[in-house]
Short mmCIF file of C-alpha atoms and ligand atoms in Angstrom, two decimals:
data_model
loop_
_atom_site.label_atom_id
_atom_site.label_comp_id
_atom_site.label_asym_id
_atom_site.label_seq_id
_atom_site.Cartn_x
_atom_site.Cartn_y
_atom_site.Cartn_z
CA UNK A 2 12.99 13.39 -71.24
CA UNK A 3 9.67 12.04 -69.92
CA UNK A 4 7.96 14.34 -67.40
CA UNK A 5 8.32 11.79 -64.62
CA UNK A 6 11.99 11.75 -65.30
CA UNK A 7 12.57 15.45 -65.45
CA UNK A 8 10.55 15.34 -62.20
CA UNK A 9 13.05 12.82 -60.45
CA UNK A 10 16.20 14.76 -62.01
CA UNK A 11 14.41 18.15 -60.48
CA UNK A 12 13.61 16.96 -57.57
CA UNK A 13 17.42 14.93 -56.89
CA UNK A 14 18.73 18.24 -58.37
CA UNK A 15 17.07 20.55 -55.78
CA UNK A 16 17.95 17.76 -52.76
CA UNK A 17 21.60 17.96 -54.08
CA UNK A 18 21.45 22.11 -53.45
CA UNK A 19 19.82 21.76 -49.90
CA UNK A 20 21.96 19.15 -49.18
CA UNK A 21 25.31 21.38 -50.46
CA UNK A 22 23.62 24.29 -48.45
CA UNK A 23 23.32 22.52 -45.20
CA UNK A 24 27.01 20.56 -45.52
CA UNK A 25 28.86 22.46 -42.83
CA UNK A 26 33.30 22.53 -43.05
CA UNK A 27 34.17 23.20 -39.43
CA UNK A 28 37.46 24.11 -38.83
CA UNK A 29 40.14 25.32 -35.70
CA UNK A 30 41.77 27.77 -35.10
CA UNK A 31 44.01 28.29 -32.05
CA UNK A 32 45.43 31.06 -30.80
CA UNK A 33 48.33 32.40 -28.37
CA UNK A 34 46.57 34.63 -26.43
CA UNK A 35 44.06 35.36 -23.63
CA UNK A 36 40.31 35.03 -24.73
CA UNK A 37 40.09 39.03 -23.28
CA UNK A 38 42.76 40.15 -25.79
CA UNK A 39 41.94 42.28 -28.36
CA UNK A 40 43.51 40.05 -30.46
CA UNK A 41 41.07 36.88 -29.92
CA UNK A 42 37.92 38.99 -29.36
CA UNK A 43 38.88 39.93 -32.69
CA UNK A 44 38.93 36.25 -34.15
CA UNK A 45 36.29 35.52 -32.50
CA UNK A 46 34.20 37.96 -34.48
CA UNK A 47 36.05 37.17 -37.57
CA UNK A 48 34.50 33.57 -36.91
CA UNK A 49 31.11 34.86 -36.44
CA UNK A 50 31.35 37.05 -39.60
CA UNK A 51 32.81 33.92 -41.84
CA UNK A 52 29.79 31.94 -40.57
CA UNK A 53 27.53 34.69 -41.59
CA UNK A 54 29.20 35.47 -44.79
CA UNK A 55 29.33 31.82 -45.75
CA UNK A 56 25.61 30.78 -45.25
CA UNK A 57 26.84 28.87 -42.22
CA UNK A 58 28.51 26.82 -44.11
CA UNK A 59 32.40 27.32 -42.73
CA UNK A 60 32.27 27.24 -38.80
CA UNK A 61 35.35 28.01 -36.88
CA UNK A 62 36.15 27.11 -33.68
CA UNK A 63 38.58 29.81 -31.73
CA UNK A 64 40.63 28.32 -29.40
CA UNK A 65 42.73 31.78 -27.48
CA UNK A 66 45.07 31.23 -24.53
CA UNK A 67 47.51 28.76 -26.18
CA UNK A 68 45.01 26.17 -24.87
CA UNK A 69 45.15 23.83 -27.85
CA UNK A 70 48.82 24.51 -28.90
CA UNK A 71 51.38 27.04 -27.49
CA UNK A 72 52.42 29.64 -29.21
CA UNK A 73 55.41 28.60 -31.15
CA UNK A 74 53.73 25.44 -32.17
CA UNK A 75 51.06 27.64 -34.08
CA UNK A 76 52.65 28.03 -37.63
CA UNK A 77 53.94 24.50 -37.99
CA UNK A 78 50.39 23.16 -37.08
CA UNK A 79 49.19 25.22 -39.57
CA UNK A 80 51.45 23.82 -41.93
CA UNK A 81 51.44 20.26 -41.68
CA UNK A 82 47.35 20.87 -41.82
CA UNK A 83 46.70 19.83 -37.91
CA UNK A 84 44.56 22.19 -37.71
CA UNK A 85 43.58 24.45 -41.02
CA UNK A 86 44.23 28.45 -39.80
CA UNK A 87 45.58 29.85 -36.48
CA UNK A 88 47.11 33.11 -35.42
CA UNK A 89 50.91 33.34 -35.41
CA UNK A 90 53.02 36.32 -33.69
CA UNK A 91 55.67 36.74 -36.44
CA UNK A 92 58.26 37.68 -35.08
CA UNK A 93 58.44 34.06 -33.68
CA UNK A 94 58.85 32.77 -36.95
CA UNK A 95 62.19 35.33 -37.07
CA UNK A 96 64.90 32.81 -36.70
CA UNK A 97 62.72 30.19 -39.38
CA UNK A 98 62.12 32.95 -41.82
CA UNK A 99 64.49 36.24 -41.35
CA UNK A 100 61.40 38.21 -43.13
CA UNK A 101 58.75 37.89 -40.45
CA UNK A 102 60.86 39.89 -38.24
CA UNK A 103 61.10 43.14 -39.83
CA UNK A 104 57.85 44.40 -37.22
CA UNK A 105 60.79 43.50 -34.31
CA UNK A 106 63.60 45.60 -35.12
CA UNK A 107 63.45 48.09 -32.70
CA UNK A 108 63.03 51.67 -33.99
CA UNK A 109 62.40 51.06 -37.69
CA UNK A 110 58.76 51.77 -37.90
CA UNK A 111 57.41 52.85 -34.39
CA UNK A 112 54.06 54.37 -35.34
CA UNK A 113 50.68 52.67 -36.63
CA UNK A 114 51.46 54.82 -39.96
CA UNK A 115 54.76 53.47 -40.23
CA UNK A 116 53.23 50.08 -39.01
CA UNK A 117 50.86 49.87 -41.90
CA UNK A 118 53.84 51.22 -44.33
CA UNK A 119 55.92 48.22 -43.08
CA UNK A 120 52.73 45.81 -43.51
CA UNK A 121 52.63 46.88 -47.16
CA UNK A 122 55.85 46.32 -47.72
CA UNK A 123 56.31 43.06 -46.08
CA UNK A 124 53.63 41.61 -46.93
CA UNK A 125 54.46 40.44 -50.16
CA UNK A 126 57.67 38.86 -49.21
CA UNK A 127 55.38 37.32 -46.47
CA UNK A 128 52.78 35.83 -48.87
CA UNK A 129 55.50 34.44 -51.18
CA UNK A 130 57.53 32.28 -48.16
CA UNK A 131 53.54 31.05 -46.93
CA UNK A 132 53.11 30.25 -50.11
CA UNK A 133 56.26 28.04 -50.29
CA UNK A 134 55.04 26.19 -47.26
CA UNK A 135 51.80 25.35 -48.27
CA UNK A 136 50.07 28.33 -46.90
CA UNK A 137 47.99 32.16 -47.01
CA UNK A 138 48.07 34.99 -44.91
CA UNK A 139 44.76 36.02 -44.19
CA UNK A 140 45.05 38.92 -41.97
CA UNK A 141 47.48 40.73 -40.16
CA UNK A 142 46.94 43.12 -36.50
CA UNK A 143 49.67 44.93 -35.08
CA UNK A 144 50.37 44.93 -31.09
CA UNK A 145 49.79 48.44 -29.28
CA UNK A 146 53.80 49.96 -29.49
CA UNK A 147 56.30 48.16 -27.59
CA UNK A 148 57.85 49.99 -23.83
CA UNK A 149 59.78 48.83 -21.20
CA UNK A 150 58.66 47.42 -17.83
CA UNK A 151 60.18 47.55 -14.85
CA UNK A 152 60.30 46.76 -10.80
CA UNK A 153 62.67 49.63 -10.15
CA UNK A 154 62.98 53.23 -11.77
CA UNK A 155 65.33 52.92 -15.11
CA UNK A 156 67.81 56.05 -15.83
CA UNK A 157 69.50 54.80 -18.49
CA UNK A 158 70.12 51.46 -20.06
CA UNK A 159 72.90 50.45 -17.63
CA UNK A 160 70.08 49.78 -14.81
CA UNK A 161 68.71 47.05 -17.07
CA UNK A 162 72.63 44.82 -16.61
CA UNK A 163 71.85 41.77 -14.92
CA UNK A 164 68.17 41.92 -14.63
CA UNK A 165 66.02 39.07 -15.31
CA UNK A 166 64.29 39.77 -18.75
CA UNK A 167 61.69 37.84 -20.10
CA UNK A 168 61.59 37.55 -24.26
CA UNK A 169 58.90 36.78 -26.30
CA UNK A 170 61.15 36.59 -29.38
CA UNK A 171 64.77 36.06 -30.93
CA UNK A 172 64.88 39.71 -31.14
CA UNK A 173 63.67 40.44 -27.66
CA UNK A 174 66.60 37.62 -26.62
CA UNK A 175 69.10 39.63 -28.46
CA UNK A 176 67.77 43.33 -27.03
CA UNK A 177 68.71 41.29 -23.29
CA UNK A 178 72.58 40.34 -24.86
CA UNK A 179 73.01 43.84 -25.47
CA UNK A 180 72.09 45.30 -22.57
CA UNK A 181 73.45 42.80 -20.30
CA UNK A 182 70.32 41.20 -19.15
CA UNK A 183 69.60 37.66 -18.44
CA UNK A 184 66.79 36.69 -20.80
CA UNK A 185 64.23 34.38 -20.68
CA UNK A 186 61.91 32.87 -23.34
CA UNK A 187 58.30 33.22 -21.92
CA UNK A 188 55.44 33.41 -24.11
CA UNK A 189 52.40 35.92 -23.21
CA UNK A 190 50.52 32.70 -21.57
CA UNK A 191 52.59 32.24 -18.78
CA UNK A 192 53.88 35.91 -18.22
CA UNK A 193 51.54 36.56 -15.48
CA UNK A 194 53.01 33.33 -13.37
CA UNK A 195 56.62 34.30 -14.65
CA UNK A 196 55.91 37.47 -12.72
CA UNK A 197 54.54 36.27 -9.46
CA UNK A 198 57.03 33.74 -9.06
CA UNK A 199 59.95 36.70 -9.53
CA UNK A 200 61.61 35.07 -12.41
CA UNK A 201 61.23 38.04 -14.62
CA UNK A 202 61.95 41.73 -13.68
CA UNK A 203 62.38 43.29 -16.84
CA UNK A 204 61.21 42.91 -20.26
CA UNK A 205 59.42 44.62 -23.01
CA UNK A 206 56.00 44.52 -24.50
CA UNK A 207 52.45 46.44 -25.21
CA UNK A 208 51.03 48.05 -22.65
CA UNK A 209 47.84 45.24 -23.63
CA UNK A 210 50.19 42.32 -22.71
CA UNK A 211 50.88 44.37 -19.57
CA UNK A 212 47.20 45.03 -18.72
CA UNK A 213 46.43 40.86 -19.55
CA UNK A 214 48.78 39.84 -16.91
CA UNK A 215 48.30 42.57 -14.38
CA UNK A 216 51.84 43.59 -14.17
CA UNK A 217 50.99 45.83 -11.52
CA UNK A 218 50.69 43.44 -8.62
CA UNK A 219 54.52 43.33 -9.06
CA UNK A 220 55.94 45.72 -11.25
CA UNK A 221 55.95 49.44 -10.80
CA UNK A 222 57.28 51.36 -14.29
CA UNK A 223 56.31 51.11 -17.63
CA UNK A 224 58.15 53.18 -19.68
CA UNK A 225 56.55 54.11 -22.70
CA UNK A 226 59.70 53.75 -25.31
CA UNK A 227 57.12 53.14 -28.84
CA UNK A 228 60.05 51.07 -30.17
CA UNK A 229 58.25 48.69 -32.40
CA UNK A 230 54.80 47.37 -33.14
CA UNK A 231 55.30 43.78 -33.76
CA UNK A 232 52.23 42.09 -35.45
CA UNK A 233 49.94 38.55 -35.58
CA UNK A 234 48.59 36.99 -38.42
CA UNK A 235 46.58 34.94 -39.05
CA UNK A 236 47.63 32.34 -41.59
CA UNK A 237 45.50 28.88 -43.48
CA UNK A 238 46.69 25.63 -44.66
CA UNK A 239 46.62 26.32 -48.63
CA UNK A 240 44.68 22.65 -49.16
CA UNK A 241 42.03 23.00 -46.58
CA UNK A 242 41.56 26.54 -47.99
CA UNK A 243 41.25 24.92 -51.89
CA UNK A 244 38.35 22.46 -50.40
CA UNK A 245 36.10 24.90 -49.82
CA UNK A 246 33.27 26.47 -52.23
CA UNK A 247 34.56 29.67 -54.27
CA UNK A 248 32.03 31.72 -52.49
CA UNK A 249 33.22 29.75 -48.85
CA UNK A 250 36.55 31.35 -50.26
CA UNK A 251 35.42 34.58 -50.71
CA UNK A 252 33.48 34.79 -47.41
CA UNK A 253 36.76 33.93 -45.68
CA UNK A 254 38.74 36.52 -47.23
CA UNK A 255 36.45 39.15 -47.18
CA UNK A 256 35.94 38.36 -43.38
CA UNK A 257 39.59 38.89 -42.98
CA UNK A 258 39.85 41.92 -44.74
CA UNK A 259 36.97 42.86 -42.31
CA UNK A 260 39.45 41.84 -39.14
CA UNK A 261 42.26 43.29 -40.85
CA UNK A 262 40.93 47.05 -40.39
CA UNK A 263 38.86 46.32 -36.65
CA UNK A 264 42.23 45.14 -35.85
CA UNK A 265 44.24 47.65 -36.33
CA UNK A 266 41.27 50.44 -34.84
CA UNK A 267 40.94 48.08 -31.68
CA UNK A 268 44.68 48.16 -31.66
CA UNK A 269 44.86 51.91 -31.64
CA UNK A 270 42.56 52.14 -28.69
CA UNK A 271 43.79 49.39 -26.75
CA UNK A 272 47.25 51.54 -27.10
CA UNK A 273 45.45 54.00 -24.59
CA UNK A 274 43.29 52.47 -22.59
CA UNK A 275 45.61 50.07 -21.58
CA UNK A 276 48.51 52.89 -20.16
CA UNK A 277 45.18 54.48 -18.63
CA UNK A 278 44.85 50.93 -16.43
CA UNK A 279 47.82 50.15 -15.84
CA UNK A 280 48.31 53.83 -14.46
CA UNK A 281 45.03 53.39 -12.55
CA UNK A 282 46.59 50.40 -11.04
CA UNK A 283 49.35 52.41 -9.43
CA UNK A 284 52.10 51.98 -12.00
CA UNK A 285 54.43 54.90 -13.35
CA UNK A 286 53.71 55.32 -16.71
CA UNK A 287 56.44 58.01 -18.61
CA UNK A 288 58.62 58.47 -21.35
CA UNK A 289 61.93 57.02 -21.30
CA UNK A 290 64.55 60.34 -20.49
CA UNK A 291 66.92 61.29 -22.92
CA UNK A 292 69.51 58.92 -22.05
CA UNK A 293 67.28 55.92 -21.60
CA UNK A 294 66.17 56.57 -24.96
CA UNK A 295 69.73 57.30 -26.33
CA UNK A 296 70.64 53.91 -25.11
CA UNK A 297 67.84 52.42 -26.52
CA UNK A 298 68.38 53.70 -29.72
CA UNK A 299 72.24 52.32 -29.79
CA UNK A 300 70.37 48.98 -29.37
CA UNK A 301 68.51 49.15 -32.44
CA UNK A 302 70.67 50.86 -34.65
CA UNK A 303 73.18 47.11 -33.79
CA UNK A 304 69.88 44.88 -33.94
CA UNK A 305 68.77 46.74 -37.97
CA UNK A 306 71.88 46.25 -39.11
CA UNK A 307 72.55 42.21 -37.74
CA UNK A 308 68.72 42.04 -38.88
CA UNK A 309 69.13 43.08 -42.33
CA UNK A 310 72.14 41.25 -43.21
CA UNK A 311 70.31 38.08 -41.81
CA UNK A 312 67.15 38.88 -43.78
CA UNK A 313 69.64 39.21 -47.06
CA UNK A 314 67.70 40.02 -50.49
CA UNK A 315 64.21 39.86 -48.59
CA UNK A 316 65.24 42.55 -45.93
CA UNK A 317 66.62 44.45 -48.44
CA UNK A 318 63.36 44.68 -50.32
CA UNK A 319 61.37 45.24 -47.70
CA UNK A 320 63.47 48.23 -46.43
CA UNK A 321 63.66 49.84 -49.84
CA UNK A 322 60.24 49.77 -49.89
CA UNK A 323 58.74 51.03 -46.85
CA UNK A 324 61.69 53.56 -47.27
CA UNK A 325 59.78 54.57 -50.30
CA UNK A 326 56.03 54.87 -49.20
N1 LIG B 401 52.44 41.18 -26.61
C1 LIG B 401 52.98 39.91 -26.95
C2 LIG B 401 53.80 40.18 -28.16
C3 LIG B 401 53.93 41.63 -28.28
C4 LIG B 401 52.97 42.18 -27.32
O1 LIG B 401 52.67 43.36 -27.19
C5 LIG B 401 53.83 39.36 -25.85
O2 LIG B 401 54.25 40.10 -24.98
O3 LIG B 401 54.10 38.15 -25.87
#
């Protein structure tokens, strides 16, 4: 090779690295909730730390507050590659895939110790149906423990017949069929409306979902029942993830295994400072009594057995193993 040619070849060589360094992917990634959530501030930073950890060179966009597809529109957008990651609550995906809802059966794992047992065991049944469709789980964050709201004081779970109860899942639905409840399907986004207008009196969630749609300006009792602690994750389109750069790769996944642990410490704060608010707001905050909770519990035991024979030889794994850990 003559000098002037190994001179070109250099030189072409070197413009081909700056140019690779400066090519940027940017990608999407909506989400269901509101941009003050835990939750999103979370994404948000994973974005930030991708962007570091990838030389710039992947550069999400967040997109919280169902603004650029609602929440159950999330995993199937994901999937057909309209947008390349978002964040999914699974127990949505319940009725599609009986596995995601394990983290909604009331009263099988209603710690974050149990949580994380129940993330270790469902998560490979989890990654193997993604994987099926076309896509990865990145990360997964569970919800502060789930408790009951109310407009008027609850004694036991007969006060709860005929109530208007909003549900955020199929399992939430089902909770309202057993209780004798009328429920309705409203997703976190419009929760806050759902309550002004009075169409909801009754339902269950976090006390974070409470705080995000100031229950307080019209309901009065949360009572703090730690019956589940249902969990997003966030989830990528297998073929936009294979496009990028083995390193890209490994910046992404090491950002999410970054998220994964913030998450579940923000989620472990937001558990308390969130009762602390809503209590500063005026609400009741307590313990369901005895025979709230005995009630409760009836409700469950129905909903883990109809849940595990619908989850079949998945449910069964994932049972036997978090019964083991
Ligand atoms: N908040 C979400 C899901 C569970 C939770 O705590 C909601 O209420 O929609």
């Amino acid at each position: 090779m003559s000098f002037k040619t190994w001179l070109s070849t250099a030189v072409l060589g070197t413009a081909l690295v700056a140019g690779a360094t400066h090519a940027q992917t940017k990608w999407d990634l909506p989400g269901a909730y509101g941009a003050n959530n835990f939750h999103s501030k979370n994404l948000v930073t994973f974005a930030e730390d991708v962007k570091k950890m990838s030389g710039g060179k992947l550069d999400i966009t967040v997109h919280p507050g169902a603004s650029l597809f609602k929440a159950p529109e999330i995993k199937r957008a994901v999937q057909t590659g309209q947008v390349q990651l978002g964040e999914v609550l699974m127990v949505n995906v319940e009725n599609e895939i009986a596995a995601f809802g394990a983290d909604g059966v009331p009263f099988l794992a209603t710690s974050y110790d149990d949580a994380a047992k129940l993330w270790k065991a469902q998560k490979p049944v989890i990654e193997k149906k993604l994987t099926e469709q076309g896509m990865m789980a990145l990360y997964a964050v569970p919800w502060p423990p789930q408790g009951i709201y109310a407009k008027t004081e609850l004694k036991t779970i007969t006060d709860l017949k005929g109530t208007k109860w909003r549900a955020y899942s199929p399992a939430t639905s089902r909770i309202a069929e057993l209780v004798g409840a009328q429920p309705v399907t409203i997703q976190a986004a419009e929760l806050a409306q759902a309550l002004a207008t009075g169409t909801v009196t009754t339902f269950m969630t976090s006390g974070s979902t409470g705080r995000d749609s100031k229950v307080w300006e019209s309901l009065k009792y949360f009572y703090d029942a730690q019956a589940w602690l249902p969990k997003n994750i966030v989830i990528v389109n297998s073929d936009a993830f294979k496009k990028l750069d083995a390193a890209t790769q490994k910046a992404l996944t090491d950002a999410a295994a970054a998220a994964e642990k913030r998450g579940w410490d923000a989620s472990k704060a937001e558990t308390e400072s969130s009762k602390a608010d809503l209590v500063k707001n005026g609400m009741t905050v307590a313990p369901p009594s005895a025979e709230l909770k005995t009630g409760l519990q009836q409700v469950g035991a129905t909903m883990i057995e109809e849940w595990t024979k619908k989850a079949g030889a998945d449910g069964a794994a994932i049972v036997d193993a978090y019964k083991k850990m």
